Coordinates of C-alpha atoms and ligand atoms in Angstrom, one line a residue:
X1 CA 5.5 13.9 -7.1
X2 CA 3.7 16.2 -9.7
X3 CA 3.3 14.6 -13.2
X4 CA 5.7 17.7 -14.1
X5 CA 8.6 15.8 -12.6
X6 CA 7.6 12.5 -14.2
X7 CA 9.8 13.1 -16.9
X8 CA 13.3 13.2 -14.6
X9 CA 13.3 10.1 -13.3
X10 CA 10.8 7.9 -14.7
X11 CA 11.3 5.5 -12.4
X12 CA 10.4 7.5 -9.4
X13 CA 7.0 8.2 -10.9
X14 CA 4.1 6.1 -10.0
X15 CA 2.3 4.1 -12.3
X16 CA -1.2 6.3 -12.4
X17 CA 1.5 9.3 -13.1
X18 CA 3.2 7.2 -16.1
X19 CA -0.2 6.5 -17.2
X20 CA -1.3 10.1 -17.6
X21 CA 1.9 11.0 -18.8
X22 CA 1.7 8.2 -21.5
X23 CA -1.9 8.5 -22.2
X24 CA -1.2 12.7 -23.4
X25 CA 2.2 11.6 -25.2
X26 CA 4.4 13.6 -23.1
X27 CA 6.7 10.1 -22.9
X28 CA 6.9 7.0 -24.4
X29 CA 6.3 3.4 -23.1
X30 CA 10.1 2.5 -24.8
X31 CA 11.2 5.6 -22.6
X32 CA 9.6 4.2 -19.4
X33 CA 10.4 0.6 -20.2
X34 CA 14.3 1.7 -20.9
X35 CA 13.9 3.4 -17.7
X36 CA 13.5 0.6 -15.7
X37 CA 15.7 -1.4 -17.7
X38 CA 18.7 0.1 -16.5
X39 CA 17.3 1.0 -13.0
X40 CA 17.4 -3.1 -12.7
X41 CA 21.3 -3.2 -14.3
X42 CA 22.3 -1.0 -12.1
X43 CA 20.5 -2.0 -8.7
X44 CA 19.4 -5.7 -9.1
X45 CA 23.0 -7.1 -8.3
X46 CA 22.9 -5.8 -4.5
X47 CA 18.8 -6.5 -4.8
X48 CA 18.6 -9.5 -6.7
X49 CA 15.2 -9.6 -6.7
X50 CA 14.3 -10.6 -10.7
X51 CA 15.0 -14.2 -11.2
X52 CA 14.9 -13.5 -15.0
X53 CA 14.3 -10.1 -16.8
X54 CA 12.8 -10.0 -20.1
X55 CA 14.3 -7.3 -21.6
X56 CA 13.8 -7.7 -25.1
X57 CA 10.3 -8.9 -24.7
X58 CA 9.2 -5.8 -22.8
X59 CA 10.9 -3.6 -25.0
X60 CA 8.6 -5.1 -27.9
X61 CA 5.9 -4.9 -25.9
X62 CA 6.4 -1.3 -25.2
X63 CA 7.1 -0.2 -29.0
X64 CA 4.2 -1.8 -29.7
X65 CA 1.8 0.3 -27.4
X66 CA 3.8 3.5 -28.5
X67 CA 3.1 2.6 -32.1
X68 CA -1.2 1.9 -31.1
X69 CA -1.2 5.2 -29.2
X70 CA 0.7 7.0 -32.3
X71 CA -1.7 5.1 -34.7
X72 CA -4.8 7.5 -32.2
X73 CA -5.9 4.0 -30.7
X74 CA -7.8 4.5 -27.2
X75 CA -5.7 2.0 -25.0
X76 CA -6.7 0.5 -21.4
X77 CA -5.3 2.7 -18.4
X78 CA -1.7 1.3 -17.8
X79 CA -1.5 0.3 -21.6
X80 CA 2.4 1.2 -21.6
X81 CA 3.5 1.3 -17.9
X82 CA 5.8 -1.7 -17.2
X83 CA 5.2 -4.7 -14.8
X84 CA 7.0 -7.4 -12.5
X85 CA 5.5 -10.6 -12.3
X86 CA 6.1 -13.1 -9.2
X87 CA 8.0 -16.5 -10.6
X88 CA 4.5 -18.2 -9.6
X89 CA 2.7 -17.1 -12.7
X90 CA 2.9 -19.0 -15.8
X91 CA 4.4 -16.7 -18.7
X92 CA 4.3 -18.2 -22.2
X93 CA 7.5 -18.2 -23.3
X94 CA 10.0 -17.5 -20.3
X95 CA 10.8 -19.5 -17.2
X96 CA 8.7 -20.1 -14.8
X97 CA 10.5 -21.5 -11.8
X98 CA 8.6 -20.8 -8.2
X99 CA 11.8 -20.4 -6.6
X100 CA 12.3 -24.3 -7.2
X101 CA 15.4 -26.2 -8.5
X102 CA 12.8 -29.0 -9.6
X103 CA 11.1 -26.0 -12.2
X104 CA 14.7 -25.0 -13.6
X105 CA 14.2 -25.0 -17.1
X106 CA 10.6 -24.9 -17.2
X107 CA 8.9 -22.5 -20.1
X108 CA 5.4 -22.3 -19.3
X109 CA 3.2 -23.1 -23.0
X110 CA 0.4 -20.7 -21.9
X111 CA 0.0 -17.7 -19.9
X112 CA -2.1 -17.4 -16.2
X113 CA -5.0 -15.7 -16.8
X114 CA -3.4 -12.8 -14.8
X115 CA -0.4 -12.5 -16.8
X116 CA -2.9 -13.1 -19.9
X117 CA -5.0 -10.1 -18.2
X118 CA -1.2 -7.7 -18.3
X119 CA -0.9 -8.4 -21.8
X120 CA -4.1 -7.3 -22.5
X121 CA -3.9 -4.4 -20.6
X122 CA -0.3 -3.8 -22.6
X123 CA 1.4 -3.2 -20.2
X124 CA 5.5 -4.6 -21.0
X125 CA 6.6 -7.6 -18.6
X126 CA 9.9 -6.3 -17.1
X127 CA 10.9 -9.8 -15.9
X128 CA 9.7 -13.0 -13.5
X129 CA 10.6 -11.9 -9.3
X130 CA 12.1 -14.0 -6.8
X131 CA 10.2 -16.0 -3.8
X132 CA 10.5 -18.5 -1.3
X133 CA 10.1 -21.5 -3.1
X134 CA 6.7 -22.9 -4.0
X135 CA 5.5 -19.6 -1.5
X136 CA 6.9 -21.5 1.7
X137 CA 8.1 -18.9 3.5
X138 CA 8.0 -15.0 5.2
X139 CA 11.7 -14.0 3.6
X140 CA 12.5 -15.4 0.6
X141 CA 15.5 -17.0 2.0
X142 CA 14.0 -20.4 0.9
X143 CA 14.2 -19.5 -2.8
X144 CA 16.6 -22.1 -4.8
X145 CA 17.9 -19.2 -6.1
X146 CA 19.0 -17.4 -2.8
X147 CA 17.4 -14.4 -1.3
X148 CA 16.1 -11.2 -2.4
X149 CA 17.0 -8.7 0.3
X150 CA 15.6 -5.5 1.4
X151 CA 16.2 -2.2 -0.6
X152 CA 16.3 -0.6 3.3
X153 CA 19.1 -2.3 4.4
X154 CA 20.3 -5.0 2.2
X155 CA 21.2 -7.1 5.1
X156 CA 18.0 -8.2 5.8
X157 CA 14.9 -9.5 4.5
X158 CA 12.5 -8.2 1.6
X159 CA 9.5 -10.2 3.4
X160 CA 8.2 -13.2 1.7
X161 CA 7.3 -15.2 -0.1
X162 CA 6.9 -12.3 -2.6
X163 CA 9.9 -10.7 -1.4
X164 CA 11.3 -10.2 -4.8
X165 CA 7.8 -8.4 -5.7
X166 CA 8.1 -6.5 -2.8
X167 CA 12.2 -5.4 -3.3
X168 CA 11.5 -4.3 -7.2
X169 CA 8.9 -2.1 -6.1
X170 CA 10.7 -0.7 -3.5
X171 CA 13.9 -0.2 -5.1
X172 CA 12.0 1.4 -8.2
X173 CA 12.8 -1.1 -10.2
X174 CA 9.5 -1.2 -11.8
X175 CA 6.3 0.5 -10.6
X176 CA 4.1 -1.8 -10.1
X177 CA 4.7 -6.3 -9.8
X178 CA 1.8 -9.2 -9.0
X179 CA 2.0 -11.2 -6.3
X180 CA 0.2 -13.8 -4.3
X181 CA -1.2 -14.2 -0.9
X182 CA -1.6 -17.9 0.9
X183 CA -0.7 -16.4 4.6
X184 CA 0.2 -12.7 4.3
X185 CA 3.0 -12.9 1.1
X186 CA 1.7 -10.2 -0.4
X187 CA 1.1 -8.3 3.0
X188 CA 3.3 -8.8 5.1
X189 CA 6.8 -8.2 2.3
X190 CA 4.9 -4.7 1.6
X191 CA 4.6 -4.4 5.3
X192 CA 8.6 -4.3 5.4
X193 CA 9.9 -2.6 2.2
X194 CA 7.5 0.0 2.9
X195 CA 5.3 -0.4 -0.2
X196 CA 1.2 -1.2 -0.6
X197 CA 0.1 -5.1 -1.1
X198 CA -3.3 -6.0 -1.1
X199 CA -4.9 -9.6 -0.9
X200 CA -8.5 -9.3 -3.0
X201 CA -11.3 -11.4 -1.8
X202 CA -11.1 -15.0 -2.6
X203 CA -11.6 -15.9 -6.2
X204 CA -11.7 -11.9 -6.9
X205 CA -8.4 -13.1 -9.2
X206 CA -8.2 -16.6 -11.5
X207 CA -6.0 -18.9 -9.8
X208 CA -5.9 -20.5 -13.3
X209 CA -2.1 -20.6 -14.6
X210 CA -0.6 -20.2 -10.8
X211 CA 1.7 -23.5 -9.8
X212 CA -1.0 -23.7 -6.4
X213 CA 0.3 -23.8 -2.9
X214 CA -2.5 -24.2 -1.1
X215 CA -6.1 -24.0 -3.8
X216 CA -8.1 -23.1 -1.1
X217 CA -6.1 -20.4 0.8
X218 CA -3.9 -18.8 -2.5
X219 CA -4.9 -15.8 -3.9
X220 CA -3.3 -13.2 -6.0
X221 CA -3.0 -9.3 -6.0
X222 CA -1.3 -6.2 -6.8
X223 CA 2.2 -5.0 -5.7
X224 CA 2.5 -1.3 -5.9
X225 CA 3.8 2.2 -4.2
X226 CA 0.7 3.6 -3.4
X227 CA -3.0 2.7 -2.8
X228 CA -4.1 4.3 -6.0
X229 CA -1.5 2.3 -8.2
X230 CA -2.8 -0.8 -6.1
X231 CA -6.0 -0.4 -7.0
X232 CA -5.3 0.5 -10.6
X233 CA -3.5 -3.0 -11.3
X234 CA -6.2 -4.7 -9.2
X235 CA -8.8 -4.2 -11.9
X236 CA -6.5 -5.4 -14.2
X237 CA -5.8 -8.3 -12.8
X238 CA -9.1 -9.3 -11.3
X239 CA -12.5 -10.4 -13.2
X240 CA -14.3 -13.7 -13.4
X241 CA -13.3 -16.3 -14.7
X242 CA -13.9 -19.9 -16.3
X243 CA -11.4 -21.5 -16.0
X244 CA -10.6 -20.9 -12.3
X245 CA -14.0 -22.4 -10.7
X246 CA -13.8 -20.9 -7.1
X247 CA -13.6 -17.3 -9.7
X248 CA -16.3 -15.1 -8.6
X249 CA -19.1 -14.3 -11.2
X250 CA -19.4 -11.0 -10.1
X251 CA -17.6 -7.3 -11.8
X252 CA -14.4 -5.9 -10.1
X253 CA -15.1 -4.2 -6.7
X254 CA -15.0 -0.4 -7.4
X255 CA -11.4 -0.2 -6.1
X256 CA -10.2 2.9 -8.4
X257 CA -13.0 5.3 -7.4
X258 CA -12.6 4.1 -3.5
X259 CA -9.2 5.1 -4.0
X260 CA -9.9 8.6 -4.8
X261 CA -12.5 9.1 -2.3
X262 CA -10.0 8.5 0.0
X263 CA -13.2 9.7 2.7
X264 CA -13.6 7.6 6.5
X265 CA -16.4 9.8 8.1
X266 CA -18.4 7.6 9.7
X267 CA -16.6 4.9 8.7
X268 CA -16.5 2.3 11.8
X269 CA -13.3 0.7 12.3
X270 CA -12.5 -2.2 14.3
X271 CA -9.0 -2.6 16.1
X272 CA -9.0 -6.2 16.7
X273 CA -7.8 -7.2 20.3
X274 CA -5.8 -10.5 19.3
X275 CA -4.1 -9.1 16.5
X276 CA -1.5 -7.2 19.0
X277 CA 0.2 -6.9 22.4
X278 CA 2.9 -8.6 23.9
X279 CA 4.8 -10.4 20.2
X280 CA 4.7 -6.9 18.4
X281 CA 7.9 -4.7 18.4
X282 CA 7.2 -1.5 20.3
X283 CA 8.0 0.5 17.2
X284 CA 5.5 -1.2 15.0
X285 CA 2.7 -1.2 17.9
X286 CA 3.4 2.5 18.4
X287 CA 2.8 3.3 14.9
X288 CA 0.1 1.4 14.6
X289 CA -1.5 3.1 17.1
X290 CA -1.0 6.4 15.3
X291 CA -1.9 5.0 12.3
X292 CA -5.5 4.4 13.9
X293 CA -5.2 8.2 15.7
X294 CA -5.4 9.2 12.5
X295 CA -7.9 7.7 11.5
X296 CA -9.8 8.9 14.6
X297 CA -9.0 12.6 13.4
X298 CA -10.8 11.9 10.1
X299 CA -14.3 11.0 11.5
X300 CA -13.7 7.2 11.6
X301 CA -15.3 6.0 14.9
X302 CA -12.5 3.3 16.3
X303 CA -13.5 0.1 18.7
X304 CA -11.9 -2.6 19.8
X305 CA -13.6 -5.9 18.5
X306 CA -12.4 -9.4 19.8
X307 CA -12.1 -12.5 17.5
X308 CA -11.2 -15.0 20.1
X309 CA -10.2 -17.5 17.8
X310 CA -7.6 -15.8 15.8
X311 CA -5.2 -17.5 18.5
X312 CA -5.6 -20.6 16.9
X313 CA -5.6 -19.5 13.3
X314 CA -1.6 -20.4 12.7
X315 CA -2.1 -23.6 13.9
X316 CA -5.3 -24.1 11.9
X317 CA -2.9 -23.0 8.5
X318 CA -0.1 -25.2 9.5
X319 CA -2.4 -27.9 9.4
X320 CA -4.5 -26.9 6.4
X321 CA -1.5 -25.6 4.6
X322 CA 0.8 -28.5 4.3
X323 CA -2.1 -30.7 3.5
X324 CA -3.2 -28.9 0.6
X325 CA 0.4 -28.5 -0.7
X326 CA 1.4 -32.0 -0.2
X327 CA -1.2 -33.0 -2.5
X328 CA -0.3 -29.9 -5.5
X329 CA 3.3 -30.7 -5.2
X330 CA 2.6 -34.6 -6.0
X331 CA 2.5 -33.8 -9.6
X332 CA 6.3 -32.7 -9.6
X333 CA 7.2 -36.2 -10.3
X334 CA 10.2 -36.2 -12.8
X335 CA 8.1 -37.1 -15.8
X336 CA 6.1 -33.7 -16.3
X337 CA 8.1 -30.4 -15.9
X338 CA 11.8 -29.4 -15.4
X339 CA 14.3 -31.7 -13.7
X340 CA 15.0 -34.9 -14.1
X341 CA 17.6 -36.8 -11.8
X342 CA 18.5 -40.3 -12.5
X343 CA 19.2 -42.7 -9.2
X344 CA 23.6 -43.7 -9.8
X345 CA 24.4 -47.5 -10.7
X346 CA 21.0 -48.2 -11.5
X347 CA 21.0 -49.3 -15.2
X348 CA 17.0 -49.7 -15.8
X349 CA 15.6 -47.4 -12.9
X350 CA 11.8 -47.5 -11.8
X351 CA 9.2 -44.2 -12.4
X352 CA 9.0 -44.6 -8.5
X353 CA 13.0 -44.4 -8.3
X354 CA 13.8 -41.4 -10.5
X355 CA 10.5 -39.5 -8.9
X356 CA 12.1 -40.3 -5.5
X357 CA 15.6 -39.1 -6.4
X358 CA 14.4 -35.8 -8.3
X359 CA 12.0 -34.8 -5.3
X360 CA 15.0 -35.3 -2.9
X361 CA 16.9 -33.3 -5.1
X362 CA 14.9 -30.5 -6.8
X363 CA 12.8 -29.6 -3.2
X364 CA 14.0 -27.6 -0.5
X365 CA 13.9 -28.2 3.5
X366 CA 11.2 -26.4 4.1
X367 CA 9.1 -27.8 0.7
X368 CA 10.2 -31.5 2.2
X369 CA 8.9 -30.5 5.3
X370 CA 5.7 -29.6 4.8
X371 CA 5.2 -31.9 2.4
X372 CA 5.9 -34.8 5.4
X373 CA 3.8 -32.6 7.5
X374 CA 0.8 -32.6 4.7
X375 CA 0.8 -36.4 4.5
X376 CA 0.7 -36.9 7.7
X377 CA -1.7 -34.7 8.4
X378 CA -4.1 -36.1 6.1
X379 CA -3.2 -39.8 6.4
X380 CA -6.3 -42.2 7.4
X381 CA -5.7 -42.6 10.9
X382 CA -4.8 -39.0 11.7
X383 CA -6.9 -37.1 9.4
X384 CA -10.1 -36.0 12.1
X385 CA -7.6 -35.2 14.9
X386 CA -5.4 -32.5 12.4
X387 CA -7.3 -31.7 9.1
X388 CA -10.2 -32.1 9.8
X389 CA -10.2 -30.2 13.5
X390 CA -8.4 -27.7 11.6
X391 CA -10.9 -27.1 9.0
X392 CA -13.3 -26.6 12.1
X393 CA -10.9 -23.9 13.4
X394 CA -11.2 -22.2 10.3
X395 CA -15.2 -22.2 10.3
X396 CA -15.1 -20.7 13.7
X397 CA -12.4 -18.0 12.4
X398 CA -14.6 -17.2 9.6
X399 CA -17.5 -17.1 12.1
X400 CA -15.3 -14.6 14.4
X401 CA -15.2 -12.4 11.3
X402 CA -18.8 -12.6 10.5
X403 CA -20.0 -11.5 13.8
X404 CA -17.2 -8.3 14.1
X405 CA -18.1 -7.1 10.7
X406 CA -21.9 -6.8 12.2
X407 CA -20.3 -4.1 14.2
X408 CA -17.7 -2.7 11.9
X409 CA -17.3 -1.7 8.6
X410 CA -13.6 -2.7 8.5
X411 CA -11.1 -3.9 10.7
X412 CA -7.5 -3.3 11.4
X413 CA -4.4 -4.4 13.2
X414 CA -0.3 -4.3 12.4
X415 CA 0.6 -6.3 9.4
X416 CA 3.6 -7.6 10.8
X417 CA 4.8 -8.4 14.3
X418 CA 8.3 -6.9 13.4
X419 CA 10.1 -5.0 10.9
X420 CA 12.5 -6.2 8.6
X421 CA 14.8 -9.1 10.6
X422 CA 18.2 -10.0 9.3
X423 CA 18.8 -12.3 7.0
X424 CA 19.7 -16.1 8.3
X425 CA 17.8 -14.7 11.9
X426 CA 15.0 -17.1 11.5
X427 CA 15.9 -19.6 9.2
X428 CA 16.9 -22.5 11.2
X429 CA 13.9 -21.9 13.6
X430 CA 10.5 -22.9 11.0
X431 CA 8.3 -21.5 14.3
X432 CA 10.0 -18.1 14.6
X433 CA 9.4 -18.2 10.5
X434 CA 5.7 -18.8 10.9
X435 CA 4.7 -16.4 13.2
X436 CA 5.9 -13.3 10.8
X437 CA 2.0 -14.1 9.5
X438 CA 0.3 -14.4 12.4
X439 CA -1.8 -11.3 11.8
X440 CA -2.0 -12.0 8.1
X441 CA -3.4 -15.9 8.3
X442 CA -6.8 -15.1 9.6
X443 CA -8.0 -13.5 6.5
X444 CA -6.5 -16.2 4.0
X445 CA -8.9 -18.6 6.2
X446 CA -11.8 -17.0 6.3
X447 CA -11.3 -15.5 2.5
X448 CA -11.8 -12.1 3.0
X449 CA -9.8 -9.1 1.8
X450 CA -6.8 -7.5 3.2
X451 CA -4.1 -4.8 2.5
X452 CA -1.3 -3.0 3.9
X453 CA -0.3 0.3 4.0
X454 CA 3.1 1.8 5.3
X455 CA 2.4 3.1 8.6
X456 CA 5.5 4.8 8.7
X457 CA 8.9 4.0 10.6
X458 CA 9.6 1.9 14.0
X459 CA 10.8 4.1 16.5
X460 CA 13.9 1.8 17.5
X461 CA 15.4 0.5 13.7
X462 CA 14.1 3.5 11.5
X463 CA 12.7 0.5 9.6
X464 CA 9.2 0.4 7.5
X465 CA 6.1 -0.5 9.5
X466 CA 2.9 -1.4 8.2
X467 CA -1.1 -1.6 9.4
X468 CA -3.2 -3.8 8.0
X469 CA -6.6 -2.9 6.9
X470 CA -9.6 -6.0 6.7
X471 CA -13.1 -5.9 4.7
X472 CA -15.8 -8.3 4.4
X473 CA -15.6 -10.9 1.1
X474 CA -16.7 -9.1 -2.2
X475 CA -15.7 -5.3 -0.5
X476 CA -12.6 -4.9 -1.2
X477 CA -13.3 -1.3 -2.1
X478 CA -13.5 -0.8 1.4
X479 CA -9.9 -1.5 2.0
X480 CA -8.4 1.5 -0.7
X481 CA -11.3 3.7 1.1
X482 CA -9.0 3.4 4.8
X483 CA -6.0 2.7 2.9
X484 CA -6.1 5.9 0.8
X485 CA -7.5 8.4 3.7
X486 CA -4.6 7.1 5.8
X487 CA -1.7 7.1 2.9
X488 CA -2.8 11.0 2.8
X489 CA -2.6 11.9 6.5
X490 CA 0.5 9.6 6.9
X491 CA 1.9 12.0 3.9
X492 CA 1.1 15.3 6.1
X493 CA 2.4 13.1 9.2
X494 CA 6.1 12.7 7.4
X495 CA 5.8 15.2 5.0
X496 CA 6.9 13.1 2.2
X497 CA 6.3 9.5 1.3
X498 CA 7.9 7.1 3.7
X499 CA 9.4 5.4 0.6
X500 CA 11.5 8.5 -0.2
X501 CA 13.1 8.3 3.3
X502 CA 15.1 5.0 2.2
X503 CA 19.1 5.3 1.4
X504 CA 19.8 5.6 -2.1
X505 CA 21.2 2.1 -3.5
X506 CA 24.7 2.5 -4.9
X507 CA 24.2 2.6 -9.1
X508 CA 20.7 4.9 -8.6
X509 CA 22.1 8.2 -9.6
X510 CA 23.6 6.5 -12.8
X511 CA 20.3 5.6 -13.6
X512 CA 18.6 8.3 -12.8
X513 CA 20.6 10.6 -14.8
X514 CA 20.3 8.3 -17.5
X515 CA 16.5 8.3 -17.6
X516 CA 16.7 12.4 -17.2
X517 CA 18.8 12.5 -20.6
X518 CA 16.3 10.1 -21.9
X519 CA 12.8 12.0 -21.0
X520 CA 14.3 15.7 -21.8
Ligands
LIG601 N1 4.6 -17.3 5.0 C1 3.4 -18.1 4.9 C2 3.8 -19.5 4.6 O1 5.0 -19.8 4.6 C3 2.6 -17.5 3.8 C4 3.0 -17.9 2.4 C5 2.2 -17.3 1.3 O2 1.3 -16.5 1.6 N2 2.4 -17.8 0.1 O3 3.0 -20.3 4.3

């Protein structure tokens, strides 16, 4: 789209487009704001991907910019361009749930240093998205809230657990969200609404102010439409600091200019050997394969690397995982935040008693279950036969990468195993659930950087695929080099953006034709 068009349908526009049409005046952040305002009346029912929208708030925020710029104020990049934020970030002010019933009612008295990092930036908060609650899951069907579902075909799942993230962005409904990554849930839901998600390095972005999963696995990133708007909210997000001490004391990766140079010659690429095969969808392995042709065609020089113990990487997670949760969720115990249930016919109940009947009742299945898992896990007589053989796993999975990245620059493999499955398909069957990241986990293990990038459309569902691209810790740049180089060739491949080849959701033209009135 040519920042010519920008002004028709302001939602259609990415978010480096809005900035350069905001930064020279040609439209207003209360015009773009507005814009995606009603873009989320008129599409979020079928979606239902914001758990709350702040509509007043971001308006403020957005007059407030307009009146800067108007005042000649120079203004950070997407000072102005609106925002989603996954319902795991702490916002000041507005709810702050996780997908939990046991956060209902929670307002947040301070702001994640990402969401303080947004606000800085000026950029208007559009609303908090939905997930699978406290990031347990690949679909968002384990939100308290019930599921987002895919702007594809709203039948089936957005990803997870930043599905909601994923489904805004998708559905246009703003142009950029945040989201966080523990085992692909910034991945692998961009993998399957079609849309660009990248995990940074670990510690590349606070963890300060995020209710933590797993501390030693979570990390959070941008949500965006292309590689360029990725990489543009990734500096924006990222940056050291203090209060987050596993935050690295280093500047931003050069993300934005890798983005534009968009060059692979002599780039060596490795197409790891595990990560593939027999569990893939023939659609997805077919245009994964492509995806790498392409790659080919550019100069990159491809090999096939092994990492033999990326086979043993889920059940190194679903080990490390639980225990690390089952410790972070101990603190929702009825006295701190949110709900509060009292125990029936008990006249003077015990701490121990209401903590025991809130948990039961504020946490989902899959929370409870990994929460027994965790315990167990890490109680005294098991702990060296699970956590602590699992924490061995991981040093050998780190080790795997170590000695591939002495013979590649980057590495690469499907992001997903499948594309989009129906909603209620996995959901009784925690396994199937699971394996949607088993391409995804390595990296969260090992801490290094990962992204994906549609790779266009499977062959048997006409439903989005998407290749994962891997860097060493600390070069993340690496990843929006590859990423950006293959969005382009993938543009000559379909002609247009694979995102424009989704059906229109009932309610867009309304808003579209609102927004045109609006920009003219
Ligand atoms: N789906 C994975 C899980 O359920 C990953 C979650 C995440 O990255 N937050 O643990």
């Amino acid at each position: 789209m040519k920042a010519t068009d920008v002004t028709t349908d302001l939602t259609r526009a990415s978010a480096a487009e809005l900035a350069e049409a905001l930064a020279s005046k040609t439209i207003s952040s209360v015009e773009v704001t507005q814009a995606h305002l009603d873009r989320i009346v008129a599409v979020d029912e079928q979606v239902h991907a914001f758990l709350h929208v702040n509509a007043e708030g971001a308006l403020a925020t957005a007059r407030a910019i307009d009146e800067r710029r108007a005042a000649g104020e120079s203004l950070p990049t997407l000072a102005g361009v609106p925002i989603a934020v996954k319902d795991v970030m702490a916002t000041k002010g507005l709810p702050t749930t996780c997908g939990s019933r046991i956060l209902d009612g929670w307002i947040p008295p301070y702001d994640a240093t990402v969401v303080r990092h947004l606000k800085d930036a000026g950029m208007p908060i559009l609303g908090k998205t939905n997930m699978d609650e406290f990031a347990m899951g690949s679909s968002t069907e384990h939100s308290a809230y019930g599921p987002s579902r895919n702007p594809w075909d709203l039948e089936r799942i957005p990803g997870g657990s930043g599905g909601g993230s994923s489904a805004v962005v998708a559905s246009f409904q703003a142009p950029l969200a945040t989201g966080t990554d523990t085992g692909g849930s910034i991945r692998q839901p961009a993998a399957v609404t079609g849309t660009v998600g990248t995990k940074p390095t670990y510690g590349g972005v606070s963890r300060y102010g995020l209710v933590a999963l797993a501390s030693s696995l979570d990390q959070a990133g941008p949500c965006a439409r292309t590689v360029l708007d990725a990489a543009l909210l990734h500096v924006v997000m990222g940056g050291h600091d203090p209060l987050d001490s596993t935050s690295i004391d280093a500047p931003v990766p050069p993300v934005v200019e890798a983005a534009r140079r968009a060059d692979v010659k002599g780039m060596r690429i490795g197409v790891v050997k595990e990560l593939g095969g027999e569990g893939y969808q023939p659609g997805v392995r077919a245009r994964f394969e492509e995806s790498v042709a392409l790659l080919v065609e550019q100069g990159a020089e491809v090999v096939e690397v092994s990492c033999p113990n990326f086979d043993y990487a889920l059940a190194a997670y679903y080990l490390i995982l639980p225990s690390e949760a089952s410790s972070n969720l101990a603190k929702f115990d009825a006295m701190r935040y949110g709900l509060r249930v009292l125990p029936e016919g008990v006249d003077a109940p015990t701490a121990e008693q209401v903590m025991a009947v809130t948990r039961d009742a504020g946490f989902g299945d899959e929370v409870k279950r990994r929460i027994i898992l965790g315990t167990y896990a890490l109680s005294s007589g098991y702990y060296d036969a699970y956590y602590g053989s699992a924490q061995k796993v991981r040093t050998l999975i780190a080790q795997d990468f170590e000695r591939a990245y002495e013979q590649v620059d980057v590495l690469v493999s499907p992001t997903a195993p499948t594309t989009a499955f129906r909603l209620g398909d996995k959901l009784d069957d925690p396994m199937a659930m699971y394996l949607n990241d088993i391409a995804t986990i390595p990296a969260n293990l090992a801490g290094v950087p990962g992204m994906s990038i549609p790779s266009g459309l499977a062959e048997e569902d006409g439903l989005p695929t998407g290749i994962q691209v891997l860097a060493p810790a600390t070069k993340d740049e690496r990843l929006y080099t590859v990423g950006a180089a293959l969005e382009q060739a993938l543009l000559e491949r379909w002609g247009a953006p694979i995102l424009s080849k989704a059906p229109e959701l009932a309610g867009s033209v309304v808003a579209g034709a609102r927004a045109a009135v609006k920009g003219a």
